[in-house]
Amino acid sequence: MGVHCHHLLVSQFNGCRKGFYFCFHRERAVSLFWSLRFSEPFWAPQFKKDKEFLERLKHLCYEERVRAFGVCCGFLLNQHYNPAFVSLQMMKHAWDNYKRYAWGLNELKPISKQGHSSNLFGNIQGATIVDALDTLFIMEMKEEFKEAKEWVEKNLDFNVNAEISVFEVNIRFVGGLLSAYYLSGEEVFRKKAVELGEKLLPAFNTPTGIPWALLNIKSGIGRNWPWASGGSSILAEFGTLHLEFVHLSHLSGNPVFAEKVMNIRKVLNRLDKPEGLYPNYLNPSSGQWGQHHVSIGGLGDSFYEYLLKAWLMSDKTDEDGKKMYYDAVQAIETHLIRKSSGGLTYIAEWKGGLLEHKMGHLTCFAGGMFALGADGAPSDKTGHHIELGAEIARTCHESYDRTRMKLGPEAFRFDGGVEAIATRQNEKYYILRPEVIETYMYMWRLTHDPKYREWGWEAVEALEKHCRVDGGYSGLRDVYNNHESHDDVQQSFFLSETLKYLYLLFSEDDLLPFEHWVFNTEAHPLPVLHKDDGNKEENQK
Ligand code: DMJ
């Protein structure tokens, strides 16, 4: 079949200039012509409902019609699961506004149009820039990537008197810099990642080597969160350093980084685990568990994720990580996973043997994790792990679908006569989190069931309708309300994770294929260290 150029008068599609030239297969052009002429196109109801949405698309097509070509084509060719929409319409809006109102600061306040600073990064600056680098690269936003790189070269400074969260700085800054290096090959990112990694090392100066949560990167003095059970470190924090630290050793030739995280493994392996579960709190001085509170959401989540991904990233040589992951999943299934009377599978929290029938938005990442781990499970369990992933994805989709804004609450419950609904006012907010979309992306790649793209597109529409504001994207205070009350924060993870996972969900599978890349918990892709490339030592230290 030959490819022909057709000159279309796209009069019904006001968003694109009349006279756009489209090159595509003749048959497709003919059917498109008839569908435009005689039937209501699929997007018409959406546009009628939401004039503002159309106006924005129109603006995009007029102002940037060359770059917007993909968007217009996507819409016209009935491919509304369009990665170009995510990059050109969403990422660009988030980035441009950050640049306009908060350039060089950590995050953007999109309503008040100024910078937002979080004490997680002390006075290290530029969290949004570093978190967004790889997303810009993957989306081929070359100009933006260039300006971000220049900022890193000239301004990213770790010689500051700052008390930072070791976990947050690791996943966003170290992870972001490592990915930017691996994708672009630009030496500045490698150097900055290693420099920052070295600044984090004093956090491990504790009697057990379990690191402090907080560290002053000038004085090297560490401490734990004052609220954490008897001075404990947090499982999801000290358990979410492994991937980045193995890569730091790989890129610097200095084994110290990998040794630090391997020691965490050793400490954990020596401890008794109640019912095979890992409590969220561990005292770095005594090496004993704190409160027996177990969660696959906040405080626990990415520890489990990193066990699986450490094994995958080691080209499946890290047998220890593998065993710890599958043993943990077994215990989670037995003690935490339940089915509601309405048939929804959920992961409860465990407090000293009692279940709290609540699931956090954060916990929704586990659907993708179970599916990703299916391949390494004993052969009779592979299908079961995929099914578990699918069930969690469905439950998390329900938590979105049962709100007015079609975006999920921070936590939802399965008690007191409700299922997948937030009942407490302080759990009804949505802060642009990625976990549900992350799970859709994994489920799509691993099953190709079209419902995951449909659900992802529902999220796109909801984000555009309720979170997009003139000055960027904002979180919401109550997803059950009729009217938006914006929290006025554009989180850096919206650019690094939420938009990247949407983009990947609508892209082909050969963009960052799972055989070669694992994503850190902030969605920064890190390459698998293939054993035939002589990387075995780092993985096994
Ligand atoms: C991100 O910073 C990471 O995904 C982390 O593991 C959990 N929380 C946020 C996003 O919700």
mmCIF file of N, CA and C in Angstrom, residues 143-267:
data_model
loop_
_atom_site.group_PDB
_atom_site.id
_atom_site.type_symbol
_atom_site.label_atom_id
_atom_site.label_comp_id
_atom_site.label_asym_id
_atom_site.label_seq_id
_atom_site.Cartn_x
_atom_site.Cartn_y
_atom_site.Cartn_z
ATOM 1 N N GLU A 143 15.301 21.680 23.799
ATOM 2 C CA GLU A 143 15.639 23.025 24.297
ATOM 3 C C GLU A 143 15.562 23.058 25.821
ATOM 4 N N GLU A 144 14.473 22.474 26.315
ATOM 5 C CA GLU A 144 14.238 22.483 27.761
ATOM 6 C C GLU A 144 15.311 21.664 28.473
ATOM 7 N N PHE A 145 15.684 20.530 27.884
ATOM 8 C CA PHE A 145 16.730 19.701 28.496
ATOM 9 C C PHE A 145 18.043 20.484 28.539
ATOM 10 N N LYS A 146 18.302 21.217 27.475
ATOM 11 C CA LYS A 146 19.551 21.984 27.398
ATOM 12 C C LYS A 146 19.587 23.058 28.489
ATOM 13 N N GLU A 147 18.454 23.747 28.669
ATOM 14 C CA GLU A 147 18.471 24.810 29.683
ATOM 15 C C GLU A 147 18.567 24.204 31.094
ATOM 16 N N ALA A 148 17.973 23.041 31.260
ATOM 17 C CA ALA A 148 18.064 22.367 32.567
ATOM 18 C C ALA A 148 19.509 21.943 32.835
ATOM 19 N N LYS A 149 20.154 21.416 31.814
ATOM 20 C CA LYS A 149 21.552 20.985 31.977
ATOM 21 C C LYS A 149 22.447 22.186 32.314
ATOM 22 N N GLU A 150 22.199 23.285 31.643
ATOM 23 C CA GLU A 150 23.012 24.481 31.919
ATOM 24 C C GLU A 150 22.826 24.945 33.362
ATOM 25 N N TRP A 151 21.586 24.838 33.831
ATOM 26 C CA TRP A 151 21.345 25.239 35.227
ATOM 27 C C TRP A 151 22.125 24.327 36.168
ATOM 28 N N VAL A 152 22.099 23.030 35.896
ATOM 29 C CA VAL A 152 22.823 22.079 36.750
ATOM 30 C C VAL A 152 24.314 22.420 36.749
ATOM 31 N N GLU A 153 24.854 22.652 35.570
ATOM 32 C CA GLU A 153 26.287 22.975 35.461
ATOM 33 C C GLU A 153 26.656 24.200 36.287
ATOM 34 N N LYS A 154 25.805 25.234 36.179
ATOM 35 C CA LYS A 154 26.194 26.513 36.795
ATOM 36 C C LYS A 154 25.723 26.658 38.234
ATOM 37 N N ASN A 155 24.630 26.037 38.571
ATOM 38 C CA ASN A 155 23.993 26.407 39.847
ATOM 39 C C ASN A 155 23.762 25.285 40.860
ATOM 40 N N LEU A 156 23.787 24.046 40.431
ATOM 41 C CA LEU A 156 23.456 22.991 41.403
ATOM 42 C C LEU A 156 24.624 22.846 42.372
ATOM 43 N N ASP A 157 24.341 23.164 43.635
ATOM 44 C CA ASP A 157 25.421 23.301 44.606
ATOM 45 C C ASP A 157 25.111 22.485 45.860
ATOM 46 N N PHE A 158 26.014 21.582 46.202
ATOM 47 C CA PHE A 158 25.806 20.770 47.403
ATOM 48 C C PHE A 158 26.677 21.239 48.569
ATOM 49 N N ASN A 159 27.430 22.311 48.339
ATOM 50 C CA ASN A 159 28.259 22.829 49.436
ATOM 51 C C ASN A 159 27.457 23.820 50.257
ATOM 52 N N VAL A 160 26.381 23.323 50.827
ATOM 53 C CA VAL A 160 25.491 24.210 51.575
ATOM 54 C C VAL A 160 25.296 23.649 52.978
ATOM 55 N N ASN A 161 24.949 24.554 53.884
ATOM 56 C CA ASN A 161 24.686 24.120 55.249
ATOM 57 C C ASN A 161 23.215 23.734 55.309
ATOM 58 N N ALA A 162 22.928 22.455 55.088
ATOM 59 C CA ALA A 162 21.530 22.079 54.912
ATOM 60 C C ALA A 162 21.256 20.752 55.593
ATOM 61 N N GLU A 163 20.167 20.689 56.339
ATOM 62 C CA GLU A 163 19.722 19.385 56.848
ATOM 63 C C GLU A 163 18.686 18.853 55.876
ATOM 64 N N ILE A 164 18.983 17.697 55.331
ATOM 65 C CA ILE A 164 18.136 17.167 54.246
ATOM 66 C C ILE A 164 17.602 15.781 54.626
ATOM 67 N N SER A 165 16.563 15.349 53.905
ATOM 68 C CA SER A 165 16.097 13.965 54.026
ATOM 69 C C SER A 165 16.973 13.118 53.102
ATOM 70 N N VAL A 166 17.657 12.152 53.692
ATOM 71 C CA VAL A 166 18.575 11.309 52.905
ATOM 72 C C VAL A 166 17.797 10.582 51.801
ATOM 73 N N PHE A 167 16.634 10.064 52.164
ATOM 74 C CA PHE A 167 15.788 9.330 51.209
ATOM 75 C C PHE A 167 15.356 10.228 50.051
ATOM 76 N N GLU A 168 14.786 11.383 50.368
ATOM 77 C CA GLU A 168 14.243 12.250 49.310
ATOM 78 C C GLU A 168 15.347 12.759 48.393
ATOM 79 N N VAL A 169 16.469 13.128 48.993
ATOM 80 C CA VAL A 169 17.570 13.635 48.172
ATOM 81 C C VAL A 169 18.135 12.500 47.313
ATOM 82 N N ASN A 170 18.171 11.310 47.869
ATOM 83 C CA ASN A 170 18.664 10.184 47.074
ATOM 84 C C ASN A 170 17.747 9.881 45.893
ATOM 85 N N ILE A 171 16.437 9.723 46.169
ATOM 86 C CA ILE A 171 15.574 9.270 45.055
ATOM 87 C C ILE A 171 15.386 10.345 43.993
ATOM 88 N N ARG A 172 15.354 11.640 44.424
ATOM 89 C CA ARG A 172 15.086 12.688 43.433
ATOM 90 C C ARG A 172 16.365 13.234 42.811
ATOM 91 N N PHE A 173 17.355 13.573 43.658
ATOM 92 C CA PHE A 173 18.563 14.211 43.119
ATOM 93 C C PHE A 173 19.556 13.175 42.596
ATOM 94 N N VAL A 174 19.948 12.216 43.460
ATOM 95 C CA VAL A 174 20.923 11.223 42.975
ATOM 96 C C VAL A 174 20.294 10.448 41.815
ATOM 97 N N GLY A 175 19.060 9.975 42.019
ATOM 98 C CA GLY A 175 18.369 9.210 40.963
ATOM 99 C C GLY A 175 18.222 10.026 39.686
ATOM 100 N N GLY A 176 17.818 11.281 39.819
ATOM 101 C CA GLY A 176 17.612 12.138 38.647
ATOM 102 C C GLY A 176 18.910 12.368 37.882
ATOM 103 N N LEU A 177 19.991 12.607 38.631
ATOM 104 C CA LEU A 177 21.284 12.862 37.980
ATOM 105 C C LEU A 177 21.811 11.594 37.299
ATOM 106 N N LEU A 178 21.653 10.455 37.979
ATOM 107 C CA LEU A 178 22.129 9.203 37.380
ATOM 108 C C LEU A 178 21.405 8.924 36.062
ATOM 109 N N SER A 179 20.087 9.065 36.070
ATOM 110 C CA SER A 179 19.334 8.801 34.835
ATOM 111 C C SER A 179 19.726 9.766 33.744
ATOM 112 N N ALA A 180 19.867 11.044 34.115
ATOM 113 C CA ALA A 180 20.238 12.040 33.106
ATOM 114 C C ALA A 180 21.592 11.660 32.499
ATOM 115 N N TYR A 181 22.489 11.146 33.335
ATOM 116 C CA TYR A 181 23.793 10.731 32.817
ATOM 117 C C TYR A 181 23.641 9.537 31.873
ATOM 118 N N TYR A 182 22.929 8.524 32.320
ATOM 119 C CA TYR A 182 22.830 7.318 31.489
ATOM 120 C C TYR A 182 22.116 7.598 30.167
ATOM 121 N N LEU A 183 21.148 8.512 30.184
ATOM 122 C CA LEU A 183 20.420 8.788 28.947
ATOM 123 C C LEU A 183 21.226 9.678 28.002
ATOM 124 N N SER A 184 21.885 10.702 28.559
ATOM 125 C CA SER A 184 22.504 11.709 27.699
ATOM 126 C C SER A 184 24.005 11.504 27.527
ATOM 127 N N GLY A 185 24.608 10.780 28.468
ATOM 128 C CA GLY A 185 26.073 10.619 28.418
ATOM 129 C C GLY A 185 26.830 11.866 28.855
ATOM 130 N N GLU A 186 26.144 12.879 29.377
ATOM 131 C CA GLU A 186 26.816 14.131 29.768
ATOM 132 C C GLU A 186 27.514 13.949 31.118
ATOM 133 N N GLU A 187 28.827 14.143 31.109
ATOM 134 C CA GLU A 187 29.669 13.889 32.272
ATOM 135 C C GLU A 187 29.251 14.686 33.516
ATOM 136 N N VAL A 188 28.733 15.894 33.303
ATOM 137 C CA VAL A 188 28.380 16.730 34.447
ATOM 138 C C VAL A 188 27.407 16.007 35.384
ATOM 139 N N PHE A 189 26.499 15.221 34.831
ATOM 140 C CA PHE A 189 25.502 14.545 35.671
ATOM 141 C C PHE A 189 26.158 13.445 36.515
ATOM 142 N N ARG A 190 27.101 12.722 35.905
ATOM 143 C CA ARG A 190 27.802 11.661 36.651
ATOM 144 C C ARG A 190 28.584 12.282 37.818
ATOM 145 N N LYS A 191 29.305 13.360 37.503
ATOM 146 C CA LYS A 191 30.131 14.002 38.535
ATOM 147 C C LYS A 191 29.284 14.507 39.702
ATOM 148 N N LYS A 192 28.176 15.140 39.360
ATOM 149 C CA LYS A 192 27.309 15.694 40.410
ATOM 150 C C LYS A 192 26.675 14.571 41.236
ATOM 151 N N ALA A 193 26.305 13.479 40.588
ATOM 152 C CA ALA A 193 25.693 12.358 41.316
ATOM 153 C C ALA A 193 26.680 11.790 42.326
ATOM 154 N N VAL A 194 27.926 11.599 41.892
ATOM 155 C CA VAL A 194 28.937 11.016 42.785
ATOM 156 C C VAL A 194 29.258 11.995 43.918
ATOM 157 N N GLU A 195 29.358 13.269 43.570
ATOM 158 C CA GLU A 195 29.647 14.289 44.598
ATOM 159 C C GLU A 195 28.540 14.270 45.671
ATOM 160 N N LEU A 196 27.305 14.193 45.228
ATOM 161 C CA LEU A 196 26.197 14.181 46.187
ATOM 162 C C LEU A 196 26.192 12.874 46.987
ATOM 163 N N GLY A 197 26.458 11.761 46.308
ATOM 164 C CA GLY A 197 26.529 10.473 47.005
ATOM 165 C C GLY A 197 27.547 10.536 48.143
ATOM 166 N N GLU A 198 28.685 11.155 47.880
ATOM 167 C CA GLU A 198 29.729 11.259 48.927
ATOM 168 C C GLU A 198 29.226 12.081 50.116
ATOM 169 N N LYS A 199 28.442 13.110 49.814
ATOM 170 C CA LYS A 199 27.895 13.950 50.894
ATOM 171 C C LYS A 199 26.920 13.167 51.774
ATOM 172 N N LEU A 200 26.316 12.128 51.197
ATOM 173 C CA LEU A 200 25.320 11.356 51.963
ATOM 174 C C LEU A 200 25.956 10.286 52.851
ATOM 175 N N LEU A 201 27.213 9.965 52.596
ATOM 176 C CA LEU A 201 27.831 8.837 53.318
ATOM 177 C C LEU A 201 27.832 8.969 54.848
ATOM 178 N N PRO A 202 28.044 10.175 55.422
ATOM 179 C CA PRO A 202 28.045 10.249 56.897
ATOM 180 C C PRO A 202 26.725 9.798 57.533
ATOM 181 N N ALA A 203 25.660 9.731 56.758
ATOM 182 C CA ALA A 203 24.381 9.262 57.315
ATOM 183 C C ALA A 203 24.493 7.819 57.822
ATOM 184 N N PHE A 204 25.479 7.078 57.321
ATOM 185 C CA PHE A 204 25.618 5.662 57.703
ATOM 186 C C PHE A 204 26.467 5.486 58.962
ATOM 187 N N ASN A 205 26.940 6.603 59.514
ATOM 188 C CA ASN A 205 27.761 6.504 60.729
ATOM 189 C C ASN A 205 26.898 6.289 61.966
ATOM 190 N N THR A 206 26.327 5.124 62.061
ATOM 191 C CA THR A 206 25.514 4.737 63.225
ATOM 192 C C THR A 206 26.061 3.404 63.713
ATOM 193 N N PRO A 207 25.733 2.985 64.944
ATOM 194 C CA PRO A 207 26.290 1.716 65.445
ATOM 195 C C PRO A 207 26.017 0.514 64.531
ATOM 196 N N THR A 208 24.882 0.505 63.859
ATOM 197 C CA THR A 208 24.560 -0.648 63.004
ATOM 198 C C THR A 208 24.865 -0.409 61.533
ATOM 199 N N GLY A 209 25.062 0.860 61.175
ATOM 200 C CA GLY A 209 25.202 1.179 59.746
ATOM 201 C C GLY A 209 23.853 1.406 59.070
ATOM 202 N N ILE A 210 22.765 1.274 59.842
ATOM 203 C CA ILE A 210 21.437 1.673 59.308
ATOM 204 C C ILE A 210 21.431 3.198 59.325
ATOM 205 N N PRO A 211 21.232 3.858 58.182
ATOM 206 C CA PRO A 211 21.446 5.313 58.141
ATOM 207 C C PRO A 211 20.369 6.124 58.855
ATOM 208 N N TRP A 212 20.783 7.324 59.246
ATOM 209 C CA TRP A 212 19.843 8.300 59.774
ATOM 210 C C TRP A 212 18.903 8.757 58.661
ATOM 211 N N ALA A 213 17.729 9.237 59.071
ATOM 212 C CA ALA A 213 16.770 9.783 58.101
ATOM 213 C C ALA A 213 17.183 11.175 57.639
ATOM 214 N N LEU A 214 17.743 11.948 58.588
ATOM 215 C CA LEU A 214 18.071 13.351 58.295
ATOM 216 C C LEU A 214 19.570 13.548 58.453
ATOM 217 N N LEU A 215 20.139 14.383 57.605
ATOM 218 C CA LEU A 215 21.577 14.598 57.665
ATOM 219 C C LEU A 215 21.893 16.044 57.322
ATOM 220 N N ASN A 216 22.765 16.624 58.132
ATOM 221 C CA ASN A 216 23.293 17.938 57.753
ATOM 222 C C ASN A 216 24.494 17.688 56.845
ATOM 223 N N ILE A 217 24.376 18.061 55.583
ATOM 224 C CA ILE A 217 25.432 17.673 54.637
ATOM 225 C C ILE A 217 26.683 18.538 54.773
ATOM 226 N N LYS A 218 26.630 19.554 55.630
ATOM 227 C CA LYS A 218 27.869 20.305 55.876
ATOM 228 C C LYS A 218 28.607 19.698 57.075
ATOM 229 N N SER A 219 27.865 19.522 58.185
ATOM 230 C CA SER A 219 28.530 19.032 59.398
ATOM 231 C C SER A 219 28.644 17.499 59.411
ATOM 232 N N GLY A 220 27.804 16.830 58.618
ATOM 233 C CA GLY A 220 27.801 15.364 58.644
ATOM 234 C C GLY A 220 27.064 14.791 59.841
ATOM 235 N N ILE A 221 26.316 15.656 60.559
ATOM 236 C CA ILE A 221 25.575 15.168 61.736
ATOM 237 C C ILE A 221 24.187 14.678 61.305
ATOM 238 N N GLY A 222 23.861 13.470 61.772
ATOM 239 C CA GLY A 222 22.572 12.891 61.407
ATOM 240 C C GLY A 222 21.663 12.740 62.607
ATOM 241 N N ARG A 223 20.388 12.551 62.328
ATOM 242 C CA ARG A 223 19.421 12.253 63.390
ATOM 243 C C ARG A 223 18.199 11.630 62.725
ATOM 244 N N ASN A 224 17.240 11.198 63.542
ATOM 245 C CA ASN A 224 16.009 10.637 62.977
ATOM 246 C C ASN A 224 14.837 11.576 63.183
ATOM 247 N N TRP A 225 13.758 11.293 62.460
ATOM 248 C CA TRP A 225 12.553 12.101 62.623
ATOM 249 C C TRP A 225 12.099 11.989 64.075
ATOM 250 N N PRO A 226 11.788 13.115 64.709
ATOM 251 C CA PRO A 226 11.421 13.049 66.130
ATOM 252 C C PRO A 226 10.159 12.218 66.386
ATOM 253 N N TRP A 227 9.306 12.085 65.369
ATOM 254 C CA TRP A 227 8.050 11.345 65.569
ATOM 255 C C TRP A 227 8.202 9.833 65.360
ATOM 256 N N ALA A 228 9.369 9.383 64.892
ATOM 257 C CA ALA A 228 9.496 7.967 64.505
ATOM 258 C C ALA A 228 9.805 7.089 65.713
ATOM 259 N N SER A 229 8.941 6.185 65.983
ATOM 260 C CA SER A 229 8.990 5.232 67.090
ATOM 261 C C SER A 229 10.367 5.082 67.766
ATOM 262 N N GLY A 230 10.510 5.694 68.947
ATOM 263 C CA GLY A 230 11.711 5.546 69.781
ATOM 264 C C GLY A 230 13.021 5.813 69.052
ATOM 265 N N GLY A 231 13.062 6.837 68.216
ATOM 266 C CA GLY A 231 14.311 7.198 67.533
ATOM 267 C C GLY A 231 14.660 6.276 66.376
ATOM 268 N N SER A 232 13.660 5.627 65.813
ATOM 269 C CA SER A 232 13.925 4.665 64.735
ATOM 270 C C SER A 232 14.209 5.332 63.394
ATOM 271 N N SER A 233 14.890 4.587 62.535
ATOM 272 C CA SER A 233 14.950 4.914 61.112
ATOM 273 C C SER A 233 13.750 4.232 60.451
ATOM 274 N N ILE A 234 13.418 4.691 59.234
ATOM 275 C CA ILE A 234 12.188 4.232 58.567
ATOM 276 C C ILE A 234 12.535 3.245 57.453
ATOM 277 N N LEU A 235 11.821 2.123 57.440
ATOM 278 C CA LEU A 235 12.093 1.059 56.463
ATOM 279 C C LEU A 235 12.118 1.578 55.019
ATOM 280 N N ALA A 236 11.095 2.350 54.647
ATOM 281 C CA ALA A 236 11.019 2.814 53.244
ATOM 282 C C ALA A 236 12.111 3.829 52.936
ATOM 283 N N GLU A 237 12.734 4.395 53.967
ATOM 284 C CA GLU A 237 13.796 5.371 53.698
ATOM 285 C C GLU A 237 15.156 4.679 53.571
ATOM 286 N N PHE A 238 15.537 3.908 54.605
ATOM 287 C CA PHE A 238 16.860 3.266 54.480
ATOM 288 C C PHE A 238 16.816 2.103 53.504
ATOM 289 N N GLY A 239 15.623 1.624 53.182
ATOM 290 C CA GLY A 239 15.498 0.511 52.223
ATOM 291 C C GLY A 239 15.363 0.987 50.788
ATOM 292 N N THR A 240 15.499 2.289 50.559
ATOM 293 C CA THR A 240 15.315 2.818 49.197
ATOM 294 C C THR A 240 16.557 3.606 48.773
ATOM 295 N N LEU A 241 17.710 2.982 49.027
ATOM 296 C CA LEU A 241 18.966 3.597 48.617
ATOM 297 C C LEU A 241 19.721 2.655 47.680
ATOM 298 N N HIS A 242 19.285 1.420 47.665
ATOM 299 C CA HIS A 242 20.069 0.344 47.068
ATOM 300 C C HIS A 242 20.400 0.561 45.583
ATOM 301 N N LEU A 243 19.409 0.855 44.791
ATOM 302 C CA LEU A 243 19.643 0.944 43.336
ATOM 303 C C LEU A 243 20.629 2.061 43.011
ATOM 304 N N GLU A 244 20.400 3.219 43.631
ATOM 305 C CA GLU A 244 21.246 4.369 43.324
ATOM 306 C C GLU A 244 22.670 4.128 43.816
ATOM 307 N N PHE A 245 22.800 3.529 45.012
ATOM 308 C CA PHE A 245 24.139 3.349 45.576
ATOM 309 C C PHE A 245 24.949 2.310 44.801
ATOM 310 N N VAL A 246 24.289 1.270 44.301
ATOM 311 C CA VAL A 246 25.009 0.302 43.460
ATOM 312 C C VAL A 246 25.514 1.010 42.198
ATOM 313 N N HIS A 247 24.685 1.888 41.631
ATOM 314 C CA HIS A 247 25.135 2.616 40.439
ATOM 315 C C HIS A 247 26.237 3.617 40.763
ATOM 316 N N LEU A 248 26.196 4.204 41.960
ATOM 317 C CA LEU A 248 27.275 5.140 42.323
ATOM 318 C C LEU A 248 28.611 4.409 42.363
ATOM 319 N N SER A 249 28.603 3.206 42.913
ATOM 320 C CA SER A 249 29.858 2.429 42.917
ATOM 321 C C SER A 249 30.271 2.095 41.492
ATOM 322 N N HIS A 250 29.311 1.723 40.706
ATOM 323 C CA HIS A 250 29.601 1.359 39.315
ATOM 324 C C HIS A 250 30.234 2.529 38.557
ATOM 325 N N LEU A 251 29.709 3.727 38.785
ATOM 326 C CA LEU A 251 30.172 4.887 38.010
ATOM 327 C C LEU A 251 31.406 5.564 38.592
ATOM 328 N N SER A 252 31.649 5.347 39.893
ATOM 329 C CA SER A 252 32.788 6.031 40.512
ATOM 330 C C SER A 252 33.976 5.096 40.672
ATOM 331 N N GLY A 253 33.727 3.791 40.600
ATOM 332 C CA GLY A 253 34.789 2.826 40.874
ATOM 333 C C GLY A 253 35.071 2.695 42.361
ATOM 334 N N ASN A 254 34.254 3.360 43.187
ATOM 335 C CA ASN A 254 34.454 3.314 44.638
ATOM 336 C C ASN A 254 33.420 2.348 45.252
ATOM 337 N N PRO A 255 33.890 1.229 45.819
ATOM 338 C CA PRO A 255 32.938 0.224 46.307
ATOM 339 C C PRO A 255 32.153 0.648 47.539
ATOM 340 N N VAL A 256 32.541 1.778 48.167
ATOM 341 C CA VAL A 256 31.950 2.116 49.459
ATOM 342 C C VAL A 256 30.421 2.253 49.397
ATOM 343 N N PHE A 257 29.912 2.774 48.299
ATOM 344 C CA PHE A 257 28.452 2.990 48.215
ATOM 345 C C PHE A 257 27.711 1.643 48.269
ATOM 346 N N ALA A 258 28.160 0.708 47.453
ATOM 347 C CA ALA A 258 27.513 -0.609 47.420
ATOM 348 C C ALA A 258 27.681 -1.316 48.763
ATOM 349 N N GLU A 259 28.836 -1.141 49.400
ATOM 350 C CA GLU A 259 29.055 -1.794 50.704
ATOM 351 C C GLU A 259 28.044 -1.297 51.736
ATOM 352 N N LYS A 260 27.768 0.002 51.717
ATOM 353 C CA LYS A 260 26.830 0.570 52.702
ATOM 354 C C LYS A 260 25.448 -0.057 52.568
ATOM 355 N N VAL A 261 24.975 -0.209 51.336
ATOM 356 C CA VAL A 261 23.613 -0.743 51.195
ATOM 357 C C VAL A 261 23.575 -2.266 51.377
ATOM 358 N N MET A 262 24.679 -2.930 51.060
ATOM 359 C CA MET A 262 24.712 -4.372 51.308
ATOM 360 C C MET A 262 24.703 -4.658 52.808
ATOM 361 N N ASN A 263 25.307 -3.754 53.580
ATOM 362 C CA ASN A 263 25.285 -3.928 55.038
ATOM 363 C C ASN A 263 23.848 -3.811 55.577
ATOM 364 N N ILE A 264 23.041 -2.919 54.984
ATOM 365 C CA ILE A 264 21.627 -2.813 55.415
ATOM 366 C C ILE A 264 20.955 -4.177 55.254
ATOM 367 N N ARG A 265 21.194 -4.810 54.130
ATOM 368 C CA ARG A 265 20.658 -6.153 53.866
ATOM 369 C C ARG A 265 21.047 -7.133 54.984
ATOM 370 N N LYS A 266 22.344 -7.077 55.338
ATOM 371 C CA LYS A 266 22.851 -8.033 56.343
ATOM 372 C C LYS A 266 22.129 -7.830 57.656
ATOM 373 N N VAL A 267 22.002 -6.554 58.072
ATOM 374 C CA VAL A 267 21.323 -6.270 59.344
ATOM 375 C C VAL A 267 19.897 -6.835 59.287
#
